[in-house]
XYZ file of C-alpha atoms in Angstrom:
414
model
C -102.989 220.912 68.769
C -99.875 219.715 67.280
C -100.243 216.371 68.449
C -97.956 215.073 65.798
C -101.245 212.491 64.349
C -101.446 214.013 60.787
C -99.208 211.804 59.461
C -100.537 208.052 61.523
C -104.206 208.482 59.724
C -106.379 210.538 57.487
C -109.350 211.815 57.760
C -110.704 208.580 56.165
C -109.912 206.231 59.775
C -112.264 208.005 62.103
C -114.031 205.290 62.510
C -111.779 202.187 61.053
C -111.036 200.091 63.861
C -107.277 200.869 66.316
C -106.431 197.285 64.990
C -106.271 198.547 60.943
C -103.518 200.688 62.017
C -99.976 198.834 61.726
C -98.524 201.489 63.906
C -100.800 200.204 66.741
C -100.289 196.812 65.781
C -96.840 197.643 66.308
C -97.244 199.103 70.058
C -99.838 196.388 70.849
C -97.589 193.220 69.746
C -95.016 195.107 71.793
C -97.274 195.875 74.290
C -97.984 191.634 74.367
C -94.496 190.264 73.785
C -93.400 192.339 76.731
C -95.990 191.213 78.947
C -95.206 188.283 78.253
C -92.459 187.800 80.241
C -93.258 190.898 83.297
C -95.898 187.985 85.012
C -93.459 185.692 85.499
C -91.353 188.204 86.698
C -92.553 188.504 90.196
C -92.108 184.805 90.454
C -88.798 184.298 89.229
C -88.037 187.625 91.656
C -88.738 185.843 94.447
C -86.692 182.343 94.354
C -83.979 183.814 92.549
C -83.943 185.771 96.854
C -84.420 182.243 98.783
C -82.201 180.747 96.563
C -79.368 182.757 97.989
C -80.959 182.243 101.061
C -82.002 185.491 101.576
C -85.986 186.160 102.587
C -88.565 188.820 103.360
C -86.216 191.047 104.366
C -84.094 190.716 101.499
C -87.474 190.386 99.015
C -88.594 193.255 101.068
C -85.207 195.069 100.310
C -85.201 194.372 95.993
C -88.498 195.255 96.364
C -87.913 198.495 97.505
C -85.219 199.194 94.809
C -87.236 198.675 92.133
C -90.015 200.817 93.344
C -88.086 204.057 95.105
C -86.547 205.022 91.712
C -89.736 204.460 89.784
C -90.679 207.612 92.490
C -87.985 209.629 92.877
C -87.759 210.006 88.752
C -91.436 209.970 87.368
C -91.564 213.188 87.082
C -89.107 213.456 85.711
C -90.315 211.242 82.898
C -92.789 212.827 82.696
C -91.717 215.860 81.103
C -89.039 213.777 78.869
C -92.011 212.304 77.815
C -93.836 215.840 76.494
C -89.963 217.092 74.868
C -88.239 213.872 72.887
C -89.171 211.887 70.958
C -91.307 209.484 73.551
C -90.810 206.278 70.777
C -87.451 206.683 71.855
C -87.717 206.772 75.498
C -89.725 203.118 75.279
C -86.966 201.393 72.856
C -83.843 202.820 75.299
C -86.002 202.084 78.810
C -87.195 198.678 77.367
C -83.525 198.026 76.409
C -82.100 199.411 79.699
C -84.447 197.084 81.917
C -83.702 194.196 79.525
C -80.485 194.596 80.322
C -80.823 195.037 83.432
C -82.520 192.089 83.832
C -80.300 190.156 81.590
C -77.207 191.238 84.741
C -79.574 189.296 87.162
C -80.880 186.026 85.372
C -76.498 186.008 84.820
C -75.940 186.634 88.483
C -79.136 183.420 89.437
C -77.441 180.838 86.624
C -73.845 181.645 88.325
C -74.631 181.700 92.070
C -72.938 185.237 92.108
C -76.858 186.285 92.912
C -76.297 188.502 96.336
C -78.771 191.083 97.680
C -76.733 194.203 97.181
C -76.589 192.842 93.395
C -80.132 192.725 91.937
C -80.560 195.878 94.211
C -78.361 197.902 91.971
C -80.316 196.392 89.092
C -84.059 196.526 90.145
C -82.402 199.806 90.403
C -82.000 200.245 86.991
C -84.702 198.278 85.778
C -87.390 200.986 89.056
C -85.012 203.663 86.752
C -86.479 203.027 83.800
C -89.508 202.203 84.547
C -89.564 205.951 85.454
C -89.143 206.847 82.264
C -91.093 205.059 79.984
C -94.462 204.585 81.692
C -95.298 208.474 81.152
C -94.300 208.048 77.428
C -95.412 204.853 77.420
C -100.296 206.584 77.990
C -98.645 209.005 75.936
C -98.940 207.269 72.836
C -101.672 206.089 72.100
C -103.227 209.822 70.709
C -100.872 209.221 67.820
C -101.555 206.638 66.640
C -105.467 206.012 66.779
C -108.612 208.789 65.478
C -110.150 210.369 68.136
C -113.396 208.794 67.634
C -111.601 205.381 68.664
C -109.225 205.418 71.699
C -111.421 203.454 74.517
C -110.823 200.473 72.244
C -107.846 201.644 71.428
C -107.114 201.404 74.978
C -109.586 198.213 76.149
C -107.451 196.754 73.361
C -103.822 197.037 74.895
C -105.524 195.846 78.368
C -106.091 192.490 76.810
C -102.789 191.220 76.807
C -101.697 192.518 79.869
C -104.993 190.816 81.489
C -105.142 187.506 79.919
C -101.161 187.246 80.535
C -102.072 188.119 84.327
C -104.033 184.765 84.284
C -102.074 182.306 82.812
C -98.078 184.493 83.583
C -98.123 183.364 86.825
C -98.751 179.547 87.013
C -96.829 179.040 83.728
C -93.707 181.265 85.101
C -93.890 178.832 88.522
C -93.796 176.243 86.022
C -90.245 177.617 84.295
C -88.958 178.522 87.724
C -89.450 174.691 89.631
C -88.414 172.784 85.943
C -85.500 175.090 84.950
C -85.410 177.909 87.889
C -85.546 181.416 88.117
C -82.383 182.667 86.302
C -84.592 181.134 83.109
C -87.156 182.660 83.493
C -86.013 186.248 84.412
C -83.877 185.621 81.170
C -86.850 184.975 78.984
C -88.031 188.543 80.692
C -84.996 190.116 79.287
C -85.200 188.828 75.990
C -89.209 189.698 75.735
C -88.106 194.037 76.917
C -85.250 193.876 74.359
C -87.914 192.927 71.022
C -90.531 195.201 72.956
C -87.808 197.641 72.375
C -87.451 197.045 68.802
C -91.209 197.245 68.111
C -91.317 200.744 70.305
C -88.889 202.175 67.669
C -89.785 201.707 65.120
C -93.006 203.569 65.621
C -90.909 206.951 65.696
C -93.156 209.340 66.990
C -91.568 212.716 67.848
C -91.517 214.421 71.159
C -94.916 216.614 71.622
C -93.134 219.720 72.026
C -93.821 223.523 73.717
C -96.423 225.513 72.171
C -94.583 227.966 70.203
C -91.623 225.949 69.894
C -89.432 227.440 73.000
C -88.417 224.697 75.019
C -88.053 225.670 78.908
C -85.807 224.460 81.762
C -86.917 221.556 83.488
C -87.932 222.869 86.691
C -90.965 225.974 84.838
C -91.689 222.892 83.135
C -92.582 220.875 85.934
C -94.161 224.214 87.065
C -96.289 224.208 84.420
C -97.776 220.914 85.195
C -98.318 221.652 87.847
C -100.555 224.472 87.560
C -102.032 222.068 84.361
C -102.459 219.276 87.236
C -103.979 222.106 89.590
C -106.697 223.362 87.653
C -108.571 221.152 86.515
C -110.137 219.659 89.622
C -111.687 216.237 87.983
C -108.067 215.846 87.885
C -106.715 216.287 91.306
C -109.937 215.049 92.765
C -109.555 211.632 90.874
C -106.019 211.982 91.683
C -106.865 212.160 95.718
C -108.935 209.468 95.916
C -106.675 207.083 94.114
C -104.462 207.447 96.990
C -106.347 206.477 100.078
C -107.813 203.657 97.729
C -104.996 202.808 96.470
C -102.626 202.149 99.551
C -105.708 201.047 101.209
C -106.490 198.376 98.282
C -102.841 197.410 97.840
C -102.352 196.644 101.996
C -105.878 195.350 102.629
C -104.820 193.073 99.328
C -101.469 191.972 98.953
C -100.634 192.192 102.730
C -103.280 190.770 104.423
C -105.631 189.044 101.643
C -102.765 185.984 101.767
C -102.103 185.403 105.821
C -106.110 185.959 105.892
C -106.409 183.023 103.533
C -104.120 180.950 105.767
C -106.713 181.378 109.266
C -110.194 181.558 107.334
C -109.596 179.461 104.218
C -107.874 176.602 102.368
C -104.313 179.008 102.676
C -102.423 179.548 99.540
C -104.876 177.064 97.409
C -107.928 179.545 98.338
C -104.966 182.537 97.407
C -104.674 181.428 94.335
C -108.524 180.835 93.330
C -109.009 185.053 94.521
C -105.681 185.648 92.605
C -107.026 184.032 89.820
C -110.827 184.882 90.388
C -109.419 188.892 89.961
C -107.493 188.959 86.971
C -109.933 186.548 85.702
C -112.403 189.975 86.336
C -110.259 192.296 84.561
C -109.944 190.299 81.032
C -114.266 189.940 81.858
C -113.963 194.184 82.729
C -112.056 194.747 78.368
C -114.628 193.140 76.860
C -116.947 195.142 77.911
C -115.416 198.288 77.419
C -114.747 197.160 73.852
C -118.317 196.960 73.773
C -119.942 200.109 75.395
C -119.216 203.672 75.749
C -120.193 205.568 78.620
C -120.207 208.749 77.823
C -119.639 210.058 81.355
C -116.071 209.029 81.198
C -115.152 210.384 85.435
C -118.403 208.770 86.966
C -117.591 205.780 85.285
C -113.983 205.168 86.636
C -114.940 206.769 89.789
C -117.781 204.417 90.575
C -116.427 201.527 89.132
C -112.740 201.657 90.412
C -114.841 201.568 93.899
C -116.176 197.853 93.415
C -112.574 196.461 95.074
C -114.645 197.034 98.453
C -116.317 193.951 97.707
C -113.511 191.534 97.926
C -112.114 192.775 101.009
C -114.830 193.761 102.894
C -116.276 189.649 101.879
C -112.943 187.745 103.398
C -113.800 191.029 106.796
C -117.042 189.689 107.235
C -115.790 185.653 106.867
C -117.889 185.053 103.622
C -117.798 181.298 101.718
C -115.010 181.559 99.213
C -117.335 181.161 96.771
C -118.712 184.398 98.117
C -115.358 186.065 97.356
C -114.623 184.870 94.030
C -117.404 186.647 93.405
C -116.559 189.640 94.783
C -113.044 189.681 92.852
C -114.590 189.337 89.795
C -116.880 191.679 90.222
C -113.820 193.646 91.137
C -111.675 192.463 89.068
C -114.277 193.384 85.606
C -114.976 197.166 87.521
C -111.097 198.041 87.505
C -110.580 197.345 84.475
C -113.321 199.509 82.997
C -112.292 202.825 84.959
C -108.912 201.352 83.840
C -109.825 202.177 80.031
C -112.229 205.284 81.016
C -109.800 206.803 82.597
C -107.151 206.459 80.045
C -109.489 207.559 77.590
C -110.470 211.008 79.648
C -106.972 211.869 80.181
C -106.192 211.760 76.329
C -109.638 213.443 75.298
C -109.243 215.884 77.974
C -105.568 217.196 78.408
C -103.175 218.442 75.416
C -101.061 215.909 73.981
C -98.500 218.596 75.396
C -98.567 217.588 78.799
C -100.309 214.352 78.582
C -96.693 213.113 80.021
C -96.499 215.565 82.433
C -99.567 215.437 83.991
C -99.807 210.960 83.989
C -96.975 211.343 86.100
C -98.415 213.990 88.505
C -101.378 211.953 88.921
C -99.973 209.065 88.885
C -97.055 210.483 91.402
C -99.386 211.270 93.606
C -101.580 207.510 94.306
C -98.154 206.225 94.180
C -97.376 207.947 97.593
C -99.411 206.750 100.054
C -98.351 203.172 99.523
C -95.503 203.365 102.164
C -97.647 204.343 104.402
C -100.698 202.205 103.763
C -98.257 199.767 104.516
C -97.451 200.194 107.490
C -100.595 201.325 109.051
C -101.935 198.017 108.719
C -98.577 196.249 109.902
C -98.623 198.504 113.153
C -103.143 197.802 113.253
C -102.206 194.047 112.756
C -101.364 193.943 116.566
C -103.948 195.611 118.273
C -106.853 194.216 115.520
C -107.652 191.130 113.721
C -107.254 190.786 109.806
C -110.816 190.133 109.711
C -111.417 194.151 110.932
C -108.920 195.122 109.860
C -109.461 194.665 105.850
C -112.840 196.067 106.841
C -111.845 199.038 107.318
C -109.438 198.933 103.963
C -113.000 198.418 102.745
C -114.612 201.468 103.571
C -112.037 204.010 103.179
C -112.083 202.671 99.615
C -115.931 203.261 99.538
C -115.604 206.446 100.845
C -113.032 207.717 99.077
C -114.661 206.811 95.287
C -118.664 208.644 97.053
C -116.847 211.532 97.981
C -114.793 211.516 94.702
C -118.989 211.117 93.314
C -120.248 213.897 94.456
C -117.327 216.494 93.018
C -119.626 218.243 90.008
C -116.132 218.598 87.661
C -115.976 214.697 87.595
C -119.314 214.831 86.717
C -119.277 217.081 84.236
C -116.364 215.237 82.276
C -117.780 214.016 79.006
C -116.280 211.040 76.046
C -116.220 214.127 73.265
């Protein structure tokens, strides 16, 4: 497999820590810098919409403008990640996202922000994400030895999860003291710094086998054939379609409402979110110490733990139980992400990694709008607690069904 790693490591590096690789340290630093801005952005964006007189409808339009291009262009981004320099894609994508956030910051600072203008910027940012996401997922296997993929994947999660704990709090203080424009401006700066760091990686494209380059449609067909031929891959994606939709509809949509009615409102919901973020961080350190052999089975079982906090809130258990469930769910989710990433990098040729990651991501996200719609309709007939229990049952059932797939149990660490 011509994956371009020869210029980045030697045989003696196989057992070395990923942190001994200068290229990996550069990539890790870029992730850390970018994460500090990304953690503040949602808070800043919400209050930027509020400042210009918008409400839930305006915020929904802006968020949709960010999400739709990311889904529409994701498969194109996957193809490019397999045929063009991934470091160049990451450089241009982060630069584009930074320019979009800078434009929003200027609009908000000058008092000229409108829902339409912010939606255009959000659309540009979402389009950039469609190209950077598949490219970023194919970088780690280029930077570290095959035997160090899991610790490398876990180390990348450390900055992301650490800022998830403190980032929203810091972002809230920045917005309240200086205004949302400053937080959005900082996000733009972090994108630009990350772009410069990633440009220095100089990773060539994987290129198709034999050096022949097919058209976009042909490469998508080839990627689809590779995706469909791997039962463990499409079954996990199919399970993820149900899990992600049920989790987001239950946690993001109903969670705050149930916290308001059954617990102490915003304070309790903040604690639940903090507990989940703390669990994510704990899961990262678990992955640095634990190296399971059955990677896909571990990913299925640990991701199924997302049913716990939904079930706890649905049953009306005391807040302490909900917090404990959120910590366990967060830890399981992070273990699942690391195990899944490692399995993908070990089982799929580098020249197909971008496309297959794109197909998987698209499959998991397609049902999210449907999940929101179903929960919104069901809330007119059922209580929030009952719907949360249904969402938790969907997550658990999808996990059990996926664990029964023989190919999922067959995938082991290389």
